[in-house]
Short mmCIF file of C-alpha atoms in Angstrom, two decimals:
data_model
loop_
_atom_site.label_atom_id
_atom_site.label_comp_id
_atom_site.label_asym_id
_atom_site.label_seq_id
_atom_site.Cartn_x
_atom_site.Cartn_y
_atom_site.Cartn_z
CA MET A 1 -43.80 -61.90 189.25
CA SER A 2 -45.99 -61.43 186.20
CA ASP A 3 -48.91 -60.10 188.51
CA ASP A 4 -46.55 -57.61 190.04
CA LEU A 5 -45.56 -56.43 186.46
CA THR A 6 -49.27 -56.29 185.52
CA GLN A 7 -50.01 -54.28 188.60
CA LEU A 8 -47.09 -51.98 187.89
CA GLU A 9 -48.39 -51.54 184.33
CA GLU A 10 -52.03 -50.73 185.30
CA TRP A 11 -50.68 -48.22 187.67
CA ILE A 12 -48.25 -46.65 185.29
CA THR A 13 -50.22 -46.51 182.19
CA PRO A 14 -52.77 -43.49 182.97
CA LEU A 15 -49.55 -41.45 184.14
CA LEU A 16 -47.76 -42.14 181.04
CA ASN A 17 -50.75 -41.40 178.76
CA LYS A 18 -50.60 -37.79 180.32
CA LEU A 19 -46.94 -37.12 179.03
CA THR A 20 -45.85 -36.12 175.66
CA ARG A 21 -44.05 -38.36 173.30
CA ALA A 22 -40.72 -36.49 174.07
CA GLU A 23 -41.20 -36.85 177.66
CA ARG A 24 -42.05 -40.61 177.45
CA GLY A 25 -38.98 -41.08 175.46
CA LYS A 26 -36.85 -39.42 178.00
CA LEU A 27 -38.52 -41.46 180.77
CA ALA A 28 -37.81 -44.55 178.96
CA ARG A 29 -34.12 -43.65 178.40
CA LYS A 30 -33.74 -43.12 182.16
CA ILE A 31 -35.42 -46.41 182.97
CA GLY A 32 -33.42 -48.36 180.47
CA THR A 33 -30.12 -46.83 181.76
CA ALA A 34 -31.04 -47.81 185.47
CA LEU A 35 -32.05 -51.34 184.30
CA ARG A 36 -28.75 -51.78 182.36
CA ARG A 37 -26.96 -50.64 185.36
CA SER A 38 -28.77 -52.87 187.64
CA ASN A 39 -27.98 -55.94 185.33
CA GLN A 40 -24.56 -54.99 185.01
CA ASP A 41 -24.06 -54.98 188.64
CA ARG A 42 -25.64 -58.43 189.12
CA ILE A 43 -23.41 -59.88 186.36
CA LYS A 44 -20.30 -58.29 188.00
CA ALA A 45 -21.43 -59.80 191.30
CA GLN A 46 -21.98 -63.16 189.65
CA ARG A 47 -25.41 -63.48 190.88
CA ASN A 48 -28.65 -64.79 189.26
CA VAL A 49 -31.84 -62.57 189.32
CA ASP A 50 -33.12 -64.38 192.47
CA GLY A 51 -29.75 -63.66 194.22
CA THR A 52 -28.29 -67.02 193.98
CA PRO A 53 -24.49 -67.24 193.00
CA TYR A 54 -23.70 -68.37 189.44
CA ALA A 55 -22.62 -72.08 188.95
CA PRO A 56 -18.88 -72.17 189.13
CA ARG A 57 -16.66 -72.80 186.14
CA LYS A 58 -15.83 -76.37 185.36
CA GLN A 59 -12.29 -77.22 186.12
CA GLN A 60 -10.00 -76.94 183.06
CA LYS A 61 -7.86 -79.90 182.18
CA THR A 62 -5.11 -78.18 180.30
CA GLY A 63 -4.18 -74.85 179.23
CA ARG A 64 -4.35 -71.26 180.55
CA ILE A 65 -6.61 -70.92 183.61
CA LYS A 66 -8.91 -67.99 183.36
CA ARG A 67 -8.65 -65.71 186.29
CA ARG A 68 -10.89 -63.05 185.02
CA ALA A 69 -14.60 -62.96 186.24
CA MET A 70 -17.12 -64.70 183.93
CA PHE A 71 -18.87 -62.29 181.53
CA TYR A 72 -16.29 -59.64 182.03
CA LYS A 73 -16.83 -58.17 178.68
CA LEU A 74 -20.58 -58.91 178.07
CA ARG A 75 -21.55 -56.73 180.99
CA GLN A 76 -19.87 -53.78 179.15
CA SER A 77 -22.25 -51.16 177.63
CA LYS A 78 -20.71 -51.88 174.10
CA TYR A 79 -22.62 -55.24 174.34
CA LEU A 80 -25.38 -54.76 176.82
CA LYS A 81 -27.57 -52.33 174.85
CA ILE A 82 -30.52 -50.18 175.56
CA LYS A 83 -33.26 -49.76 172.82
CA THR A 84 -36.06 -47.27 173.53
CA THR A 85 -39.10 -45.80 171.94
CA PRO A 86 -41.59 -43.63 173.59
CA ASN A 87 -43.61 -46.60 174.28
CA SER A 88 -40.97 -49.15 175.16
CA VAL A 89 -37.75 -50.08 176.70
CA ALA A 90 -35.45 -53.05 175.97
CA VAL A 91 -32.28 -53.88 177.62
CA GLY A 92 -30.29 -56.87 176.14
CA PHE A 93 -27.68 -58.34 174.05
CA PHE A 94 -28.13 -57.69 170.37
CA GLY A 95 -26.29 -59.13 167.22
CA SER A 96 -23.83 -62.02 167.42
CA VAL A 97 -23.12 -61.58 171.17
CA ALA A 98 -26.73 -62.47 171.75
CA SER A 99 -26.20 -66.05 170.87
CA ILE A 100 -23.33 -66.26 173.35
CA ALA A 101 -25.42 -64.60 175.95
CA ARG A 102 -28.61 -66.90 175.30
CA VAL A 103 -26.60 -70.15 175.50
CA HIS A 104 -25.42 -69.18 179.05
CA HIS A 105 -28.71 -67.69 180.26
CA TYR A 106 -30.80 -70.68 179.43
CA GLY A 107 -27.97 -73.22 179.90
CA LEU A 108 -27.87 -74.76 176.31
CA ARG A 109 -25.59 -76.83 174.39
CA ASP A 110 -23.08 -75.17 172.20
CA ARG A 111 -19.58 -75.60 170.56
CA VAL A 112 -16.58 -74.24 172.66
CA ARG A 113 -15.02 -73.30 169.27
CA PRO A 114 -15.63 -74.18 165.71
CA ASN A 115 -15.00 -77.89 165.10
CA GLY A 116 -14.59 -78.33 168.79
CA PRO A 117 -16.69 -80.46 171.33
CA ASP A 118 -20.13 -79.79 172.22
CA VAL A 119 -20.62 -78.65 175.82
CA GLN A 120 -23.75 -78.47 178.00
CA TYR A 121 -23.32 -75.01 179.81
CA GLU A 122 -24.85 -74.35 183.19
CA LYS A 123 -27.75 -71.98 183.53
CA ARG A 124 -26.42 -68.44 184.61
CA GLU A 125 -29.11 -65.79 184.28
CA LEU A 126 -27.51 -62.82 182.78
CA LEU A 127 -30.48 -60.56 182.43
CA GLY A 128 -33.72 -60.33 184.48
CA PHE A 129 -36.16 -58.30 186.41
CA SER A 130 -36.13 -58.39 190.18
CA LYS A 131 -38.45 -56.89 192.94
CA GLU A 132 -35.71 -54.30 193.47
CA ASP A 133 -35.82 -53.38 189.73
CA GLU A 134 -39.63 -52.90 190.12
CA ALA A 135 -39.23 -50.64 193.01
CA MET A 136 -36.64 -48.76 191.17
CA ILE A 137 -38.60 -48.11 188.21
CA THR A 138 -41.61 -46.81 190.35
CA ASP A 139 -39.17 -44.26 192.07
CA ILE A 140 -37.86 -43.12 188.67
CA VAL A 141 -41.30 -42.47 187.28
CA LEU A 142 -42.51 -40.64 190.61
CA GLU A 143 -39.40 -38.63 190.45
CA PHE A 144 -39.84 -37.74 186.61
CA LEU A 145 -43.36 -36.77 187.19
CA GLU A 146 -42.52 -34.52 190.23
CA ASP A 147 -40.21 -32.52 187.96
#
């Protein structure tokens, strides 16, 4: 995948250098919005970046059974943020919610609640960059350059 990203970067860099700073910022915002939407859709579908389903929840022994989909709130724009500059785009979780997302994304150990038990979480890739995302970015850049 990194070779594909390198090729995309080599192809796109000369084109972006011809744009003004304001135009690059506008393009970065479009790309960031599209990437956020793509990742939100993937989280909603409960799929990893490679298309495999998330590991199911562990059975709860006692208490209320959660019926809501995993990461229901994390996929909201309030938590899944876009940060752009004319030269970069970042889509991710920032602040305190980032630690929760990191634990689930990498499958780390964490406490369920303060003074609660340590739990090994399953790996569930919340954010990523797929082949479809690469094609989408190419389309957005070409469409932007045509205007």
